Amino acid sequence: MSPAGITTYFTNGTQAEFVPLEVWYREFVLHQQLAKLPLFRQYRRWKALAVWRKAVHSIKFKGSADYLVKNLFMLQPVLQEAFLSVRASCLEVERQQLACTVPGQPSTLQQFTEQHAACLQDIQQQLQAVCTEAANTAQSACERSLAALQQQLTGPSTAAATAAAAARRSSAGGSENHRRLSTGGGDSDRKAGNNTSTASAARQVLPGAALEGVHLANDSFALQAAKRTEKRRLSSFVRLLDLMMADSVHSMVVAALQRMLWCLQGHSIAADGSEHSSSSSTPAAQDTGLSAQPLAIQSSRAVLAVQSSRANVHQLITHSAATTPHGSLANTVTGRSSTVVLQLEVLLNDMPDQLYLEPTGQAFIYELDAWLRGVAATAKGMQQLLHHPDIKPYIELPAGSAHYSEDADLSQSLGENYDRLSHSLTSCLHQGLTRVEHFKAGFDIFRDMVVANRQFGRQALEEAVSDGLLDLQGLRGLLLGFQQQLQDVKNIPATVSVGVLEVQLSRLVLALTPSPQHCLSELHALLPKLAASAYSTFINRVRTYKKQLARQPTMPEEFVTHLALIAEVDSNRQPMDREFDTVSSYYSLLEEFGVATPPEEVAAARCMDDEYAALRDMTWAAETAKTSHAQVFLAQLQQHAEDLARQIDQLREMEQGEKFLQDSPDISCRLAEAAEMLAQVREHQATAARITGLLQQYGGDSMDTSALESLAESIELKHLLWETQQTWGATTSEWLQAQFFELDVTAIHEQVERTSWQVRRLEEGLPPNDLVPKLRASLTQWQELLEPVVHLRNPQLRERHWTAVADMLGRPVDRSPGANTTISTLLSMQVLDSKERLAVISNEATQEAALEALLGQVADRWRIVELFVTTFKDLKGVYILGDADNVLQVLEDSKVTMSMIQASRYVGGIKAEVDRLDKQLKTFSDTLQAWLAVQKGWLSLESIFAAPDIQRQLPGEAAAFAQVDRTFKDIMRRAHDRPNALQCGTTPGWYESLRKCIQTLEEVQKGLEDYLETKRVAFARFYFLSNEELLDILRQHKIPQAVQPYLAKCFDGIRLLEFGRATAEGPAQGNDILAMLSAEGERVAFGRTVKARGLVESWLTSVEANMRLTLKALAKKAFKDYSAARRPGWVLSQPAQVAVLASNIHWCQAIERALTGGSVIVTHELEQLQTHCVLQLEELTNLVRGALNDLQRKSVVALITTDVHNRDVVAALVRQQATSVNDFAWQMQLRFQYDADTDGIVVRQVNARFDYGYEYLGAQPRLVVTAMTNRCYLTLTGALNLKLGGAPTGPAVYGQVLQRPCPMRCLGLLR
């Protein structure tokens, strides 16, 4: 260093360097500044760290490289050779094909099954050979690896034998492997044999030098430990080989399933094995499917007219993609497609008529599943090297290697892909079969055709034709329809490709063809018969008309028939023309459709026109000759009319003779002459009618028959005169001589009436004569005699009546059997003089008989009426009366009937019987009423006095009831043994016993009422219960739970009480009351436990008091917690009643604070309060829309109803500009206040003041407060303040039923 600068000298011979001082100083300053930088300040430490990191990285890299060299199998020559050999075998396995399906070469289900079974068997043999070869290779590699380890540790001398043996096996296995791979797998049997010989050679070498080199008896512990480590390493190597082989099998299985899936999805396989889709190879494949117009098969009487649609089969096969959902038949083409792989048929089953697939879809699904199971079994059949017995001596599985199971690798490799592809295969095949099912459904029209054609028969056709249901056009339609059906069936192709499935239809065509052919044959057999029948009917009719027209009339009657025939032929001309056309059409139809017809019938039909023309000519000729024939026959008829007039004159001369109106002893002779004249006049009348009819038909004048009719009437009356005279005389003589009590009075009366009508006719029609008056006199005498005869033959006459008749006639009428009493005898007794008295006696007998019949009906009815006696509570020997309405109805009807009998004027003769039955009925009525009254009282008291507690509390009443009980049960047992109602009701002594029982029961009932009154006085809420309900409670006073059913009547809101149950502190007593439950399910726990012991009224009073104390405490707590908690959460934590009450108190306080703030700020405060009320309502609205249970929802809804009213009140105060708490707009409202002096709640309205009653109300809904409600509140609270009552009235729409109890609820009082 010098003032000029700094010189630097180097010892290595380098030239010295001079730096000026200024430069050096500058560099020194820069160096100092650079040294202060963090980079250079910590450079030394960073450099040391970098050197350390580089050294560590180098060490780790070297260690990793050494580890890989030591453990990576591919880097070790011994194991590398075995690994590559096994890998080559695995690649060969991957190239094997498990799926033999070839698109475009469809196979049947049987062929599919056989081909894949053979393929699976061959693959299994190849896999077995590969496994054996891999085992030999792995065994050799393990031996050589252990030998190398031993040589490394002990030297080459001890491992020479092992290395030589391993080398020999390795070279043998390698040559075999090379030979197998070079032949591409070769024959499976030959490979199996070669592998077997190799394995045998290995087993022959292994027990010698190899095992001696592996397991030396004098190995040191260090050598044994090294070998165990190497064996564990070799286990991993063998495990790797297993995984590699499993992966190859997995690849083979996945490739097979993928190939099968591609085939079933309709993809073609290229020559190089690659798949490509061919779904759009042809335009037809994109617009195919199944649709067909249904065959319009119509029938007469459901079996006849079958008409085929004109839809051709090409449309059925190729024009249905638009109607198939999602284009499911888009690959349907006629003929064989290049993508079909399976083949099936559509067949028709005769019984039942169903189309089905052969084989069925289920069979395809089953065989595919069987192939999948076979593939899985083939894959799982490969033995793992890790568990091979020849390799186990060379490996050692590490501890805890349970996951190295024999099936672990295979299940892992086949798991997800196998399941997914299997499902896809099944789904794809199912879709293909579904498309085939849709395709098959298109042939339902042909199935329906077969079903309809099966009902087609010749007999049904004949009936339809005969009934007029099938005409010629219908037959033509049938022929055309069946021909079209046959053509449609023939148009069905033999083969159709539906996706990947080829459907064979040839057998279906063979099954369908006979149906329309049979129908056509039936029609061909029937049509000639129908034509022949129509021809025969028509030609026979024509020939019949010709034969009848050929006959010439010879008499007027025949000419009339001839004219009718001409008119008939003329009127039938159009129908016959239609018949002619029909017959011609029949034979034209036969000729059109080539139906075989006998030649003679065809020839006869051709000659039909000539015969029909001849009939028309004959009809015209007969019509022309009709006038000339009419003139001839008209002259004959006029001559016949003149002859008939002469005969009538002769008969009139005979009729006018005096002998027919004079008396004659020989009545029979006169009657015969009159009958002869009557026959002649009847004959003349018939002749005149015939001549008149013919004259009218010929157009002549009608014949006058008035004289003939007058003559016929006169002769008829004279014949009737003599006939009546003969009949009446014989009949009266017979009546006079017959026994009186054997006469048929009805027949006598009918004969007299008939004769009277005949005599009256004779008197009107005949001229004056002596015979008719005599006949009238005799008839009058018998008419007078008939009345007493009828009276005396009255069957209702009794002995007392015959006694009255004897007194009247002076002697009795002999009525003994065989007595000779006749009408003559009665005439001798002057019965005609006493006929009025006889009429009175007969009428009395008739009326008395009617009353006796009514009385007998009443008595007979009571003989079968029985009391309905039933068992009481299934107690043996205890009975009660059941439904007595039937007995009471019969009793009422009987009373009405007896009243009517007693009111009759004719009851005197049977009064004793009437009085006796009437007395019985009255006694029965009284007894039954007393009986029912006793039973009613007994039923109401029996259960009461059956309780021992009631017997102890009411001993006197219990003893009295016991006496009634014994009497009643005794009567009921006797009634059960003899249930006749009238007998039971009139049993002596029963009525008196029952009346005494009634008196006793009244006394017992009065004592019971007094007892119950004491209970009600002790607990006033018992007044809300009936006697039966209160007695039910008292009867079970030792069971506190017995009051549960009646709590709702005693308390407004308590439905149930919660009795003691086990708690954490210990079991609670069963009679401890813990809480009260409302009908809505709300539970309010009591502040302290109530003991349900002693008298019922006592502990119920405690319940009432505890209810009030509990509600008071809850209300006080809720009032204090209101401001400290959020209102929605506070509402849900309080009972519904307490929440509404506390909310109203705070609302009233808020309003009064606002009203006391001065007139300037009152309106502002009220408006703010109104806004606050609206916000509170919004909070509750959001709350009620949330997830609440039923109880919480009811509680919130009740509070919302109250808040809505509060909001409206605030709005009204704002609207009315209230400025003070003394304004009536505020004073009129119900105001709730907390009174600190009394520590209670006070309710005010105007000048009325009430202490809140703390009656538990539950979660009941609140009534919506309206203007009408406010007025009711004002009125009712004012009345209550004055100790008065109130009853709102008005129309039902005002809801006074609901408004009356609502103020009481607001005051917390029992309504």
Coordinates of C-alpha atoms in Angstrom, one line a residue, residues 466 604 1223:
S466 CA -132.3 -66.6 -42.8
A604 CA -132.0 -73.8 -64.4
D1223 CA -111.1 8.6 26.6

